[in-house]
Tab-separated table of C-alpha atoms in Angstrom:
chain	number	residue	atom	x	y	z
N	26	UNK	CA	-4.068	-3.837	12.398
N	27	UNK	CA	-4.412	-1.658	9.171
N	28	UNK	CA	-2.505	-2.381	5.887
N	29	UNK	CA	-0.809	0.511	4.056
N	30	UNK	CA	-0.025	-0.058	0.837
N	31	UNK	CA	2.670	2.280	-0.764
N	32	UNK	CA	2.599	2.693	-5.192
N	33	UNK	CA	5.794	4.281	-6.207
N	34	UNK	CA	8.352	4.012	-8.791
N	35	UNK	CA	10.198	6.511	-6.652
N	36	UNK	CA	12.016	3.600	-4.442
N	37	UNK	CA	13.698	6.297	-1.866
N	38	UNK	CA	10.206	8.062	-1.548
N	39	UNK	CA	9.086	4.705	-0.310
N	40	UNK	CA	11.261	3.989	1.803
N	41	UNK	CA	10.984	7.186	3.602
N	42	UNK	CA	7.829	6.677	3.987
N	43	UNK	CA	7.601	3.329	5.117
N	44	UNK	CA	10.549	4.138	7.798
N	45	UNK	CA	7.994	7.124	9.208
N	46	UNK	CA	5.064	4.928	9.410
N	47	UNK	CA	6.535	2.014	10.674
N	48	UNK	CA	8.090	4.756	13.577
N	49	UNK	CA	4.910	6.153	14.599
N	50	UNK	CA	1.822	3.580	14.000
N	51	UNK	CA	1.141	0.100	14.751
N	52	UNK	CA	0.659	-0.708	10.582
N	53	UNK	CA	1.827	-3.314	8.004
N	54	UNK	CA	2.746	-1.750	4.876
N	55	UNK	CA	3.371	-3.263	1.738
N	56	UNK	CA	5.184	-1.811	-1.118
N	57	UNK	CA	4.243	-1.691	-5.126
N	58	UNK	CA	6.368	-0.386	-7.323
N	59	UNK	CA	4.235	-0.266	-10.621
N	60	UNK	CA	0.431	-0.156	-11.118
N	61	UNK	CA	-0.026	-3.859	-12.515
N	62	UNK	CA	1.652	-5.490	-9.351
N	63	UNK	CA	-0.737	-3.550	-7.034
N	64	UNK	CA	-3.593	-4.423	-8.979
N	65	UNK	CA	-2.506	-8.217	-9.252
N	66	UNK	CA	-2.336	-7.847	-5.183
N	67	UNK	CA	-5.593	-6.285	-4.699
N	68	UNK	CA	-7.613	-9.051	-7.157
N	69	UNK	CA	-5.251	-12.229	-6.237
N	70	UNK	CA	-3.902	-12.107	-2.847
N	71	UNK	CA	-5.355	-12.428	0.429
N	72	UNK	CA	-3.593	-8.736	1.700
N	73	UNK	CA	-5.805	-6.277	0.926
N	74	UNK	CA	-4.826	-2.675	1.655
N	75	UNK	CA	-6.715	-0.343	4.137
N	76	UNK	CA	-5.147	3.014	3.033
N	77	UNK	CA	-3.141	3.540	-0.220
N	78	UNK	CA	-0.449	6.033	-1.052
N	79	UNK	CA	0.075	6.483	-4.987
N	80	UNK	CA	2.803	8.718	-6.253
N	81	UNK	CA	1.392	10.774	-9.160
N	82	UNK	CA	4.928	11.431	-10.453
N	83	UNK	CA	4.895	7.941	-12.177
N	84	UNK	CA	4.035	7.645	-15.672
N	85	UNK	CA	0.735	5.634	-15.289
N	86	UNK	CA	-2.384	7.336	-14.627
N	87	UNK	CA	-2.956	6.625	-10.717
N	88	UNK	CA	-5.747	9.088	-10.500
N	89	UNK	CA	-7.896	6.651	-12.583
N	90	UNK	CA	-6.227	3.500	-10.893
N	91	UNK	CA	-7.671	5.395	-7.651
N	92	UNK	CA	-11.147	5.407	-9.045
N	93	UNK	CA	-11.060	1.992	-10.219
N	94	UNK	CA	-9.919	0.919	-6.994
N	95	UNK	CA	-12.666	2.539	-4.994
N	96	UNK	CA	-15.304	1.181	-7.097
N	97	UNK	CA	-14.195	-2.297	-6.095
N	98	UNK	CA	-13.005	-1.687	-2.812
N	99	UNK	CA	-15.040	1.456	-1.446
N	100	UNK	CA	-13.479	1.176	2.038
N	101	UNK	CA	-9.771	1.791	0.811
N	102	UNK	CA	-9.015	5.619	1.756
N	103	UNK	CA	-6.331	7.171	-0.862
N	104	UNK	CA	-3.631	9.478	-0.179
N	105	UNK	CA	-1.533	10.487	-3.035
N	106	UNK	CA	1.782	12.191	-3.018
N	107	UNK	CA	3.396	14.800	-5.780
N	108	UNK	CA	5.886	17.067	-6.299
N	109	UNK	CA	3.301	19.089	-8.531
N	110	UNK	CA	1.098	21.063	-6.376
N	111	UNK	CA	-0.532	21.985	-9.912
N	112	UNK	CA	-1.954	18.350	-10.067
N	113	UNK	CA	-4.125	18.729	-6.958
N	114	UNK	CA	-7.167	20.295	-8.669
N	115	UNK	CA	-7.339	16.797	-11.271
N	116	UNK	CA	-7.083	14.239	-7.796
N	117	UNK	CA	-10.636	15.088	-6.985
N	118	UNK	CA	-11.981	13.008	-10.124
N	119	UNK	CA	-11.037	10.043	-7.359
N	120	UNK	CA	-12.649	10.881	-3.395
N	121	UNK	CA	-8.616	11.756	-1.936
N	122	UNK	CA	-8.492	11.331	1.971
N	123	UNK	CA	-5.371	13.754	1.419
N	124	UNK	CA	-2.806	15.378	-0.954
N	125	UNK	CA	1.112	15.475	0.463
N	126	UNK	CA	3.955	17.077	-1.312
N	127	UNK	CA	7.290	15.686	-1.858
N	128	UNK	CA	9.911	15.362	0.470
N	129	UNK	CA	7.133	13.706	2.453
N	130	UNK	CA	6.892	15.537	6.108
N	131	UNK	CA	6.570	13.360	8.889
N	132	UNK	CA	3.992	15.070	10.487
N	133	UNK	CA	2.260	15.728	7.439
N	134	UNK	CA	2.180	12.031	6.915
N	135	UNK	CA	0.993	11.280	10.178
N	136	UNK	CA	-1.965	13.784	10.022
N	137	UNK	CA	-2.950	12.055	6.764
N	138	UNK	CA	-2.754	8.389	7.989
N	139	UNK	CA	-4.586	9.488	11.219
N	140	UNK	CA	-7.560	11.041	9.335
N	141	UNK	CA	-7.469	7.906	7.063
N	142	UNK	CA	-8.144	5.859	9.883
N	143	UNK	CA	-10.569	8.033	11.304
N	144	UNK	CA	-12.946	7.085	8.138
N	145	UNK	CA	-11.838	3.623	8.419
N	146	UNK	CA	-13.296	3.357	12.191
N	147	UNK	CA	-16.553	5.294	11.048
N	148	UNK	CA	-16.884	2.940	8.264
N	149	UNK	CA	-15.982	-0.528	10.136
N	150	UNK	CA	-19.378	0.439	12.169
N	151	UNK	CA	-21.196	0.327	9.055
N	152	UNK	CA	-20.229	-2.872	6.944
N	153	UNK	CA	-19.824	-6.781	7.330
N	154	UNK	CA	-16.374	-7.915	6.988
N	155	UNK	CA	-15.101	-11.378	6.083
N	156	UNK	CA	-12.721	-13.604	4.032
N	157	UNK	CA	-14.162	-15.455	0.875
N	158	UNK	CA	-11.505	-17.378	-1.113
N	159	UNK	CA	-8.773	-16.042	0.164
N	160	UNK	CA	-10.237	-12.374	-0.960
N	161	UNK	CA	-11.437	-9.715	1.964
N	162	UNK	CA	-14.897	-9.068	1.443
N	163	UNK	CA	-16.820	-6.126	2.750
N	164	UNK	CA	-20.641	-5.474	2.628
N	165	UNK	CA	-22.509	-2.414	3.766
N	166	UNK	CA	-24.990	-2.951	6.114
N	167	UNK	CA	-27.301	-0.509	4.120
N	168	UNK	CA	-26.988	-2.530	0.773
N	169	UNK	CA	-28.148	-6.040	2.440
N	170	UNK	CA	-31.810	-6.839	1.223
N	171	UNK	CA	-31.714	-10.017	3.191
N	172	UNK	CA	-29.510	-13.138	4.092
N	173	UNK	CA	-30.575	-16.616	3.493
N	174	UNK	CA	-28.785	-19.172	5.806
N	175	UNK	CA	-27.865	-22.519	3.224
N	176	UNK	CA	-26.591	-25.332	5.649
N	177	UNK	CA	-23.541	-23.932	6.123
N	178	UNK	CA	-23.498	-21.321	4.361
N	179	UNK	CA	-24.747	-17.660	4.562
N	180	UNK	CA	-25.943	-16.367	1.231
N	181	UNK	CA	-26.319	-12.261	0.876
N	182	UNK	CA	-27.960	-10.736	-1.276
N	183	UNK	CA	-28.112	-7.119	-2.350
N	184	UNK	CA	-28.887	-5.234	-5.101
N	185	UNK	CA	-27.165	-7.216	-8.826
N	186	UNK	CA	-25.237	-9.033	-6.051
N	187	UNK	CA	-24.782	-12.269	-4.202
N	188	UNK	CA	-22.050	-13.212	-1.430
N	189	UNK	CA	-21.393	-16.291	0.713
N	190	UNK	CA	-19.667	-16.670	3.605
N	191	UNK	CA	-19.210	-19.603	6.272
N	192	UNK	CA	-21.387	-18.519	9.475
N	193	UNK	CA	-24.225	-19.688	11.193
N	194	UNK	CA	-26.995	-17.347	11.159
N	195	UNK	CA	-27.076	-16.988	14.982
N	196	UNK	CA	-23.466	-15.847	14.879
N	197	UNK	CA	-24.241	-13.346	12.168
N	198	UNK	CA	-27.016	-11.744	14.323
N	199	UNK	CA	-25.224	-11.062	16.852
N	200	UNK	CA	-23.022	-8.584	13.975
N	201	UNK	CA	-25.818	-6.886	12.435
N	202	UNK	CA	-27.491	-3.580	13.772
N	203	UNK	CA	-31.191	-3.236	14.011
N	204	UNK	CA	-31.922	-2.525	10.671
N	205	UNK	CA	-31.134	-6.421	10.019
N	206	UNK	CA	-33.940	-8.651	12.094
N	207	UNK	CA	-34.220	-12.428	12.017
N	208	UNK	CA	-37.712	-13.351	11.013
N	209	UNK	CA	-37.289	-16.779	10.033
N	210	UNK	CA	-35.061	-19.576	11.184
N	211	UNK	CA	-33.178	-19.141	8.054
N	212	UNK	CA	-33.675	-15.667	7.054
N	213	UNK	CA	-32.545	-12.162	7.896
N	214	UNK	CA	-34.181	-9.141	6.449
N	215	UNK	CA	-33.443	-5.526	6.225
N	216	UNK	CA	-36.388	-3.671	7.469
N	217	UNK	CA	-35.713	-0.858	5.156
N	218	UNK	CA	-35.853	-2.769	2.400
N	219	UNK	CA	-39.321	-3.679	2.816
N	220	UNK	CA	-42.557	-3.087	0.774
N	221	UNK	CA	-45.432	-4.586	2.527
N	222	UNK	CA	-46.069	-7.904	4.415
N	223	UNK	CA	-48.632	-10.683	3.566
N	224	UNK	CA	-50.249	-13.210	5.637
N	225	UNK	CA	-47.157	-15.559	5.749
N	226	UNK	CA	-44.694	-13.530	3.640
N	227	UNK	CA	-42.608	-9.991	3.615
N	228	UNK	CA	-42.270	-8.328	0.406
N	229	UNK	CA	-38.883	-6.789	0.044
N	230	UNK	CA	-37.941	-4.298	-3.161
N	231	UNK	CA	-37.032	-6.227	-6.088
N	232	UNK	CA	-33.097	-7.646	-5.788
């Protein structure tokens, strides 16, 4: 199930919205009513938010919050809402799913969530998901150089990066598309990632 998370000052905005979404989708959402207490959510809490809707009628900048976000997070899909048409041409500094104007329209909303989730499906096919202290973590596929099973731990590594995660390696296969091949007991490799092979070693770019 998909987790909306809802940024608004505007507390009857919110509610509107969360009454339409909780009518027509199959969706937790969770509701912020300042910046700081979504971003305490997102770094601190286990809930972390599939699709966002931030109101850029507040005072705080939440066209910057939305590129901070995505930097972090690069799965979460943004929809902000406005009153201001005029503000639409400044939302593409952050990658919008969608722009809706207030009084949020029902089916407006609904077009916007369902192309949200459309990205979300395309993108579930291309990352590793999985909980790490409490905190949702999500890898792309493409950016694994190789994994590195640690008793029981899985350690991997990408590019100025390092995750672990509780698995067994033969579990993990079972996850990964072709690109990621066992060729070890304890190691996994990303056959793009490679430079050459030796006689008992691959040779992967530089981590």
């Amino acid at each position: 199930m998909y987790q909306v998370g809802i940024c608004s000052g505007d507390k009857e905005m919110s509610a509107r919205v969360e009454r339409f979404i909780l009518a027509g989708h199959r969706i937790n959402v969770y509701k912020y009513i300042s910046e700081n207490e979504l971003q305490q959510e997102l770094l601190y809490h286990e809930v972390s938010s599939d699709i966002l809707l931030l109101d850029l009628d507040d005072s705080e900048n939440h066209i910057q919050l939305a590129r901070s976000i995505q930097e972090e997070n690069q799965h979460i899909k943004v929809i902000f809402v406005t009153e201001n048409a005029m503000q639409a041409a400044d939302i593409f500094e952050a990658e919008p799913t969608y722009l809706l104007l207030k009084p949020v329209c029902r089916k407006k909303l609904d077009h916007a969530l369902d192309k949200a989730i459309q990205k979300l499906c395309a993108g579930e096919q291309s990352e590793l998901k999985f909980f790490a202290n409490k905190k949702l973590i999500r890898v792309l596929y493409e950016d694994i150089f190789y994994v590195e099973s640690d008793k029981r731990y899985l350690i991997i590594y990408q590019k100025n990066r390092t995750d672990r995660m509780t698995m067994k390696l033969s579990e993990l296969v079972k996850k990964l598309p072709s690109s990621l091949v066992r060729c070890h007991q304890s190691y996994v490799v990303n056959i793009n990632k490679i430079i050459h092979f030796e006689k008992n070693a691959i040779v992967l770019e530089r981590v």
